[in-house]
Short mmCIF file of C-alpha atoms in Angstrom, two decimals:
data_model
loop_
_atom_site.label_atom_id
_atom_site.label_comp_id
_atom_site.label_asym_id
_atom_site.label_seq_id
_atom_site.Cartn_x
_atom_site.Cartn_y
_atom_site.Cartn_z
CA MET P 1 66.73 100.60 65.39
CA GLU P 2 69.01 97.57 65.11
CA ILE P 3 72.38 97.38 66.86
CA SER P 4 74.55 94.47 65.81
CA ASP P 5 78.07 93.37 64.85
CA THR P 6 79.57 93.77 61.39
CA GLY P 7 78.06 90.64 59.86
CA GLY P 8 76.17 91.41 56.64
CA MET P 9 76.56 95.18 56.93
CA GLU P 10 79.84 95.87 55.14
CA LYS P 11 78.22 97.93 52.41
CA MET P 12 76.39 100.27 54.79
CA MET P 13 77.78 103.55 56.11
CA TYR P 14 79.35 103.73 59.57
CA THR P 15 80.23 100.04 59.70
CA ASP P 16 83.92 99.87 58.77
CA PRO P 17 86.18 101.10 61.60
CA LYS P 18 88.99 101.66 59.08
CA THR P 19 87.05 104.63 57.64
CA ILE P 20 86.91 106.48 60.99
CA VAL P 21 88.50 109.92 61.15
CA PRO P 22 89.43 110.50 64.82
CA PRO P 23 87.43 113.36 66.33
CA LYS P 24 89.59 116.30 67.42
CA ASN P 25 87.49 117.02 70.49
CA LEU P 26 84.39 115.91 72.38
CA ASP P 27 82.07 118.13 70.31
CA GLU P 28 83.22 116.44 67.11
CA LEU P 29 82.70 113.02 68.70
CA ILE P 30 79.13 113.97 69.67
CA GLU P 31 78.45 115.31 66.17
CA GLU P 32 79.67 112.06 64.64
CA LEU P 33 77.62 109.95 67.06
CA HIS P 34 74.49 111.80 65.99
CA LYS P 35 75.22 110.82 62.41
CA VAL P 36 75.84 107.19 63.34
CA PHE P 37 72.66 106.83 65.40
CA ASP P 38 70.57 108.60 62.80
CA SER P 39 70.63 105.31 60.92
CA ASP P 40 68.27 102.44 61.61
CA HIS P 41 71.28 100.10 61.81
CA VAL P 42 74.19 100.72 64.19
CA ASN P 43 77.35 98.66 64.33
CA VAL P 44 78.82 97.93 67.78
CA GLU P 45 82.40 97.63 66.58
CA TYR P 46 82.19 100.93 64.70
CA VAL P 47 80.83 102.83 67.72
CA THR P 48 83.45 101.23 69.98
CA GLU P 49 86.31 102.24 67.70
CA LEU P 50 84.85 105.72 67.14
CA MET P 51 84.73 106.41 70.86
CA ALA P 52 88.22 104.95 71.33
CA SER P 53 89.62 107.17 68.56
CA TYR P 54 88.75 110.32 70.50
CA LYS P 55 91.73 111.15 72.71
CA SER P 56 90.50 112.37 76.06
CA ASN P 57 91.14 116.02 76.84
CA PRO P 58 89.97 117.39 80.22
CA LYS P 59 89.32 120.78 78.59
CA ASP P 60 86.49 119.11 76.65
CA TRP P 61 84.67 117.41 79.52
CA LYS P 62 85.77 119.18 82.70
CA LYS P 63 82.59 121.27 82.90
CA PHE P 64 80.51 118.07 83.02
CA ALA P 65 82.66 116.33 85.66
CA ILE P 66 80.81 117.07 88.90
CA PHE P 67 81.98 114.86 91.78
CA ASP P 68 80.40 114.01 95.10
CA LEU P 69 82.30 112.82 98.16
CA HIS P 70 79.88 110.03 99.08
CA ARG P 71 78.65 108.57 95.77
CA TYR P 72 79.56 108.39 92.11
CA THR P 73 77.62 110.78 89.88
CA ARG P 74 75.88 110.55 86.46
CA ASN P 75 76.12 113.79 84.50
CA LEU P 76 74.20 114.17 81.23
CA VAL P 77 76.31 115.58 78.38
CA ASP P 78 74.03 115.08 75.36
CA ALA P 79 70.47 113.80 75.07
CA GLY P 80 71.16 112.37 71.62
CA ASN P 81 68.46 112.13 68.99
CA GLY P 82 66.10 109.95 71.00
CA LYS P 83 68.09 106.85 70.10
CA PHE P 84 70.96 107.36 72.57
CA ASN P 85 72.22 109.58 75.34
CA LEU P 86 75.74 110.42 76.47
CA MET P 87 76.93 111.10 79.99
CA VAL P 88 80.04 111.58 82.11
CA LEU P 89 80.27 109.46 85.26
CA CYS P 90 82.54 110.70 88.06
CA TRP P 91 84.00 108.21 90.52
CA ASN P 92 85.68 109.36 93.68
CA THR P 93 88.28 107.08 95.25
CA SER P 94 87.06 103.47 95.72
CA GLN P 95 83.52 104.27 94.60
CA GLY P 96 81.57 101.72 92.59
CA SER P 97 78.16 100.81 91.28
CA ALA P 98 75.92 97.98 92.31
CA ILE P 99 75.63 94.92 90.05
CA HIS P 100 73.06 95.96 87.45
CA ASP P 101 71.54 95.27 84.06
CA HIS P 102 70.92 97.72 81.21
CA ALA P 103 67.18 97.34 80.54
CA ASN P 104 67.82 95.71 77.13
CA ALA P 105 69.95 98.67 76.08
CA HIS P 106 73.52 98.75 74.76
CA CYS P 107 76.21 100.35 76.92
CA PHE P 108 79.55 101.77 75.71
CA MET P 109 81.98 102.99 78.39
CA LYS P 110 85.16 104.97 77.63
CA VAL P 111 87.72 105.90 80.29
CA LEU P 112 88.42 109.64 80.19
CA ASP P 113 90.68 109.80 83.22
CA GLY P 114 92.14 107.35 85.74
CA HIS P 115 91.20 103.68 85.61
CA SER P 116 87.93 101.76 85.67
CA GLN P 117 87.42 98.16 86.71
CA GLU P 118 84.54 96.13 85.29
CA GLU P 119 83.42 92.86 86.84
CA LEU P 120 81.03 90.75 84.78
CA PHE P 121 78.41 88.49 86.37
CA GLU P 122 76.15 85.78 85.07
CA TRP P 123 72.42 86.31 85.32
CA PRO P 124 70.94 84.71 88.48
CA PRO P 125 69.30 81.36 87.70
CA GLY P 126 65.89 82.71 88.75
CA SER P 127 65.14 79.74 90.99
CA GLU P 128 63.72 80.01 94.48
CA ASP P 129 67.07 79.04 95.98
CA ASP P 130 69.03 82.18 96.78
CA GLY P 131 72.74 81.99 96.20
CA GLU P 132 75.79 84.15 95.65
CA MET P 133 76.07 85.52 92.14
CA LYS P 134 78.73 84.02 89.89
CA SER P 135 81.48 86.32 88.66
CA LYS P 136 82.70 85.90 85.07
CA GLY P 137 85.90 87.85 85.67
CA LYS P 138 87.30 91.35 86.03
CA LYS P 139 89.00 93.66 83.57
CA LEU P 140 90.86 96.89 84.18
CA TYR P 141 90.42 99.67 81.61
CA GLU P 142 92.90 102.50 81.17
CA ARG P 143 92.51 105.96 79.71
CA ASP P 144 90.88 106.01 76.23
CA GLN P 145 89.98 102.31 76.32
CA VAL P 146 86.34 101.40 75.63
CA ALA P 147 84.17 98.62 77.05
CA TYR P 148 80.86 97.36 75.70
CA ILE P 149 78.09 95.38 77.38
CA SER P 150 74.48 94.40 76.77
CA ASP P 151 72.09 92.18 78.69
CA THR P 152 72.90 89.28 76.35
CA ILE P 153 76.49 89.40 77.62
CA GLY P 154 75.44 89.53 81.27
CA LEU P 155 75.43 91.91 84.23
CA HIS P 156 78.27 94.02 85.49
CA ARG P 157 79.62 96.20 88.27
CA VAL P 158 81.90 99.16 87.59
CA GLU P 159 84.19 100.76 90.13
CA ASN P 160 87.19 102.99 90.57
CA PRO P 161 89.84 100.63 91.96
CA SER P 162 92.13 103.41 93.17
CA HIS P 163 92.32 104.51 96.81
CA SER P 164 94.08 107.74 95.89
CA ASP P 165 92.97 108.89 92.41
CA THR P 166 89.57 109.77 90.97
CA SER P 167 88.20 108.33 87.74
CA VAL P 168 86.02 109.78 84.96
CA THR P 169 84.21 107.69 82.33
CA LEU P 170 82.10 108.53 79.28
CA HIS P 171 78.97 106.36 78.80
CA LEU P 172 76.69 105.96 75.82
CA TYR P 173 73.37 104.14 76.27
CA SER P 174 71.17 103.13 73.36
CA PRO P 175 68.28 103.36 73.65
CA PRO P 176 68.12 105.65 76.71
CA PHE P 177 66.37 104.14 79.73
CA SER P 178 64.94 105.49 82.97
CA GLU P 179 64.83 102.26 84.99
CA CYS P 180 67.07 99.24 85.45
CA GLN P 181 67.60 96.39 87.93
CA SER P 182 70.09 96.33 90.80
CA PHE P 183 71.19 92.93 92.14
CA ASP P 184 72.23 91.70 95.59
CA GLU P 185 75.53 89.87 95.11
CA ARG P 186 74.86 87.51 98.04
CA THR P 187 71.43 86.31 96.93
CA GLY P 188 70.90 87.33 93.32
CA ASN P 189 67.70 89.13 94.28
CA ALA P 190 66.86 92.07 92.01
CA ARG P 191 65.00 95.33 92.55
CA LYS P 192 63.92 98.09 90.21
CA VAL P 193 65.98 101.29 90.32
CA GLN P 194 65.00 104.61 88.80
CA VAL P 195 67.73 106.30 86.79
CA THR P 196 68.21 110.06 86.98
CA PHE P 197 71.09 112.52 86.62
CA TRP P 198 73.28 114.30 89.14
CA SER P 199 73.65 117.15 86.64
CA GLN P 200 72.52 117.98 83.13
CA PHE P 201 74.66 119.89 80.63
CA GLY P 202 77.01 121.07 83.41
CA LYS P 203 74.33 122.25 85.86
CA ARG P 204 73.23 120.49 89.05
CA THR P 205 69.90 118.70 88.60
CA PRO P 206 67.02 119.63 90.96
CA CYS P 207 66.11 116.65 93.09
CA VAL P 208 63.16 114.61 91.85
CA GLY P 209 61.65 111.45 93.24
CA PHE P 210 63.36 111.98 96.60
CA ASP P 211 63.05 108.72 98.50
CA ARG P 212 62.02 108.63 102.15
CA TYR P 213 65.02 106.45 103.00
CA CYS P 214 67.43 109.22 102.01
CA THR P 215 68.44 111.54 104.83
CA TRP P 216 70.90 113.93 103.20
CA THR P 217 70.07 117.63 103.22
CA GLU P 218 69.52 119.82 100.18
CA PRO P 219 70.67 119.77 97.51
CA CYS P 220 69.44 116.24 97.84
CA PRO P 221 70.56 113.26 95.80
CA CYS P 222 68.12 111.75 93.38
CA PHE P 223 66.47 108.40 93.81
CA TYR P 224 68.94 106.53 91.61
CA GLN P 225 71.93 107.88 93.50
CA CYS P 226 70.39 107.06 96.87
CA LEU P 227 69.57 103.43 96.13
CA PHE P 228 72.92 102.73 94.54
CA TYR P 229 74.74 104.36 97.44
CA VAL P 230 72.82 102.30 100.00
CA THR P 231 73.80 99.18 98.07
CA ASN P 232 77.44 100.27 98.16
CA GLU P 233 77.13 101.05 101.87
CA ASN P 234 76.04 97.48 102.57
CA ARG P 235 79.01 96.23 100.58
CA GLN P 236 81.36 98.48 102.56
CA ARG P 237 79.86 97.25 105.83
CA GLY P 238 80.48 93.69 104.67
CA ARG P 239 84.13 94.53 104.07
CA PHE P 240 84.35 96.32 107.41
CA ALA P 241 82.72 93.47 109.35
CA GLY P 242 84.68 91.35 111.81
CA PHE P 243 87.37 93.90 112.59
CA SER P 244 89.26 94.12 115.88
CA LEU P 245 90.77 97.04 117.77
CA TYR P 246 93.87 96.52 119.88
CA VAL P 247 95.82 98.79 122.20
CA SER P 248 99.58 98.25 122.28
CA THR P 249 102.62 99.80 123.91
CA THR P 250 104.95 98.62 121.14
CA GLY P 251 102.91 98.75 117.93
CA ASP P 252 103.40 95.02 117.41
CA ILE P 253 100.29 92.99 116.51
CA GLN P 254 101.67 90.18 118.68
CA GLY P 255 100.70 90.61 122.32
CA PRO P 256 98.49 93.73 122.37
CA THR P 257 95.36 94.08 124.50
CA LEU P 258 92.05 93.48 122.70
CA CYS P 259 89.80 96.50 123.04
CA TYR P 260 86.92 95.61 120.69
CA LYS P 261 85.91 92.74 118.42
CA ASN P 262 83.08 93.18 115.90
CA GLY P 263 80.59 90.43 115.05
CA PRO P 264 78.53 88.65 114.04
CA HIS P 265 76.33 91.53 112.83
CA LEU P 266 77.51 94.12 110.31
CA PRO P 267 78.92 97.26 111.94
CA PRO P 268 77.82 100.82 111.12
CA LEU P 269 80.23 102.74 108.93
CA ASN P 270 80.40 105.52 111.51
CA PHE P 271 81.64 103.56 114.50
CA THR P 272 82.61 104.69 118.01
CA THR P 273 83.73 102.63 120.99
CA THR P 274 85.46 103.22 124.34
CA CYS P 275 88.77 101.56 125.15
CA THR P 276 90.07 101.93 128.69
CA GLU P 277 93.43 100.28 128.11
CA HIS P 278 96.77 102.05 128.41
CA GLY P 279 99.15 102.12 125.46
CA ARG P 280 100.85 104.12 122.76
CA TYR P 281 99.30 102.55 119.64
CA VAL P 282 95.78 101.70 118.47
CA ILE P 283 95.80 98.84 115.95
CA PHE P 284 92.94 98.17 113.50
CA TYR P 285 93.00 94.57 112.29
CA ASN P 286 90.77 92.51 110.02
CA GLU P 287 91.15 89.27 108.11
CA ARG P 288 89.49 86.80 105.77
CA LEU P 289 90.99 83.33 106.02
CA ASP P 290 90.62 80.42 103.64
CA GLY P 291 88.41 77.63 104.94
CA VAL P 292 86.60 79.85 107.46
CA THR P 293 82.83 80.31 107.25
CA TYR P 294 81.91 83.91 108.04
CA PRO P 295 78.50 85.26 109.13
CA GLU P 296 75.92 86.37 106.59
CA GLY P 297 76.71 89.70 105.02
CA TYR P 298 80.49 89.47 105.47
CA ALA P 299 82.31 90.25 102.22
CA ILE P 300 84.59 87.36 101.31
CA SER P 301 85.94 88.54 97.96
CA ASN P 302 87.41 91.84 96.79
CA VAL P 303 87.89 92.81 100.45
CA HIS P 304 90.04 95.75 101.41
CA THR P 305 90.16 98.22 104.28
CA GLU P 306 88.23 101.45 103.66
CA LEU P 307 89.02 103.69 106.61
CA CYS P 308 88.32 107.34 105.84
CA GLU P 309 89.09 108.84 109.24
CA VAL P 310 90.26 107.57 112.61
CA ILE P 311 90.03 109.70 115.76
CA VAL P 312 91.66 108.58 119.01
CA LYS P 313 90.84 110.61 122.10
CA GLY P 314 92.57 110.14 125.43
CA CYS P 315 95.00 111.61 127.96
CA ASN P 316 98.42 112.44 126.55
CA ARG P 317 100.16 111.74 129.85
CA SER P 318 99.92 109.02 132.47
CA GLY P 319 98.75 109.46 136.07
CA VAL P 320 95.49 111.30 135.25
CA PHE P 321 91.91 110.47 134.23
CA GLY P 322 88.54 112.12 133.58
CA ILE P 323 86.99 113.86 130.57
CA ASN P 324 89.49 116.73 130.89
CA CYS P 325 92.40 114.54 132.03
CA ASP P 326 92.74 116.69 135.16
CA LYS P 327 92.11 114.18 137.97
CA PRO P 328 95.15 112.40 139.46
CA CYS P 329 95.15 108.62 139.60
CA PRO P 330 95.21 107.10 143.15
CA SER P 331 98.68 106.68 144.62
CA ASN P 332 98.50 102.88 144.72
CA CYS P 333 97.85 102.49 140.97
CA LYS P 334 100.13 100.09 139.16
CA ASP P 335 102.52 101.90 136.81
CA ASN P 336 100.80 105.14 137.77
CA THR P 337 97.95 104.49 135.30
CA CYS P 338 94.23 104.17 135.98
CA HIS P 339 90.85 103.72 134.26
CA ILE P 340 90.48 106.80 132.06
CA GLU P 341 86.80 107.24 132.97
CA ASN P 342 86.50 106.41 136.70
CA GLY P 343 90.10 106.31 137.94
CA SER P 344 90.03 102.70 139.18
CA CYS P 345 93.35 100.96 138.95
CA CYS P 346 94.14 99.03 142.13
CA LYS P 347 97.20 96.88 142.03
CA THR P 348 97.19 93.48 143.76
CA GLY P 349 96.37 93.70 147.46
CA TRP P 350 94.47 96.99 147.39
CA ASN P 351 90.93 98.12 146.70
CA GLY P 352 88.53 100.95 147.44
CA THR P 353 87.71 104.09 145.50
CA SER P 354 91.20 105.46 146.03
CA CYS P 355 92.98 102.10 146.21
CA ASP P 356 93.90 102.80 149.84
CA THR P 357 92.40 99.73 151.51
CA ASP P 358 94.24 96.48 152.20
CA PRO P 359 91.48 93.81 152.00
CA LEU P 360 93.34 91.37 154.27
CA LEU P 361 93.76 93.92 157.04
CA LYS P 362 90.14 94.93 156.72
CA TYR P 363 89.02 91.31 157.05
CA LEU P 364 91.25 90.54 160.01
CA ALA P 365 90.17 93.68 161.81
CA SER P 366 86.56 92.57 161.59
CA LEU P 367 87.19 89.28 163.41
CA THR P 368 86.94 88.72 167.16
CA THR P 369 89.86 87.19 169.09
CA GLY P 370 88.05 83.82 169.21
CA GLU P 371 87.47 83.84 165.49
CA LEU P 372 91.10 84.70 164.91
CA GLN P 373 92.27 81.86 167.15
CA GLU P 374 89.90 79.45 165.41
CA SER P 375 91.11 80.52 161.97
CA TYR P 376 94.82 81.03 162.55
CA GLY P 377 95.65 79.52 165.98
CA LYS P 378 97.26 81.51 168.77
CA SER P 379 99.83 83.21 166.58
CA GLU P 380 101.49 86.21 168.15
CA ASN P 381 102.12 87.60 164.69
CA VAL P 382 98.41 87.62 163.86
CA HIS P 383 97.44 89.00 167.26
CA THR P 384 100.04 91.67 167.02
CA ARG P 385 98.93 92.64 163.53
CA VAL P 386 95.35 93.36 164.51
CA THR P 387 95.95 95.09 167.85
#
C-alpha cells in the first residue's frame, strides 16, 4: 500500500478533500476509513481532512476513554483491515510520551478533548558522540484539529500541557506496528519498545509481556506502558532536581532558614526529609538560570513544578517536642521552642540535656584556688562567685 500526498492522484477516489462528506459520528468515520484504506493508494491530505471533518462527541468515544492516574493509556478502538488501526489515547494532567519514532508507519492524531502539544525532533546524527537531541519546535493542537507525522518528517513527543484538565486524542497508524524506538533526549540513544494496549474495544487488556522492572500490582500495566512511564519518570526527576526547602515565619522567600537542598543527583519522586526548624511556612523553591551549567540529568528546558502532594507534619503549638508533641521544652529554651525530635534548644550561656547548666560556672567550680588566682588574679568577685 502506498501513502502519499495528492501529486498525480487527482483522478483516483478518496484523494480530493473537497468531496468529503463529514461523518455524523465516530462509527461513520470508522466506516469511511475502512473504505479509504481498502485502496492500494492512500492520500495523506484526504485522511487528515476526513478525520478533521468529524466533530468530536464524547458520547461516541467515552466507552473507549480509560484513564490511569500514573501513565497515559492506549485504547484500541478498531483493528482496521490489516492496513491500519485506530485507538483513543487518554492523557491525565501533565502526562506525556517519550520521544519516539513510528517504525516507518504513518501517524494521524486528532484531538477529541482538551489540548495536545507536539514537539518535533530531528533524528540523532548516529555518531558515537552523545548529545542532546535537537528540537524542531512545538505546536499546540485544539479540539478537532489533526496532526500528521512519519519518520521522514522526524521524531516527536506528545503531551497534555494542562495541569488541571485531561486530554483525549484519536490516533490512526498505518500500517499497524508492535514495536518502535524510544529516545533519550539528553543523549539521543534509542531503545526498542514493545507496543501494546491498555484496553481493547472498551475492555481492560490482560497484561502480557510484564517486565521485571515493573512493580505495580495487578491489574498490571503492559510492557509498553511501563517503559514509557519510566522514561517520563526520569524526565520528571530532571525537572524536580535541584530544589530547596525553606522554613519561614513570614512566608517571604527572602530570609528563611534553609532546611534541605537537593543535588547533584536526581531526587526520587517520592521524597521525605526532616526539618527541625521553627516557622509557620514551608517554601518549595527551584530555579533554572541562564548561563548556569547544571549536573547531568537536570532538565533545562520545558521545566515546571510537578508537585502532586505535600505533607507537613509537626507540632501545632510551641513549647513541646516529641513524636506526639507531648513533651515540654526545657525552661531555658530561646523563644520557648526546641528541637522537635530531641528537645535541645539551649540559648546562649546554657547547655545540658535540660539546658540548666551554666558552662562558665561549671568551669570555674572545677578550678582550685591557685588555678583561679593564676587565671584571674586575686579578684574578690571571682572568689565570691565560686564559694
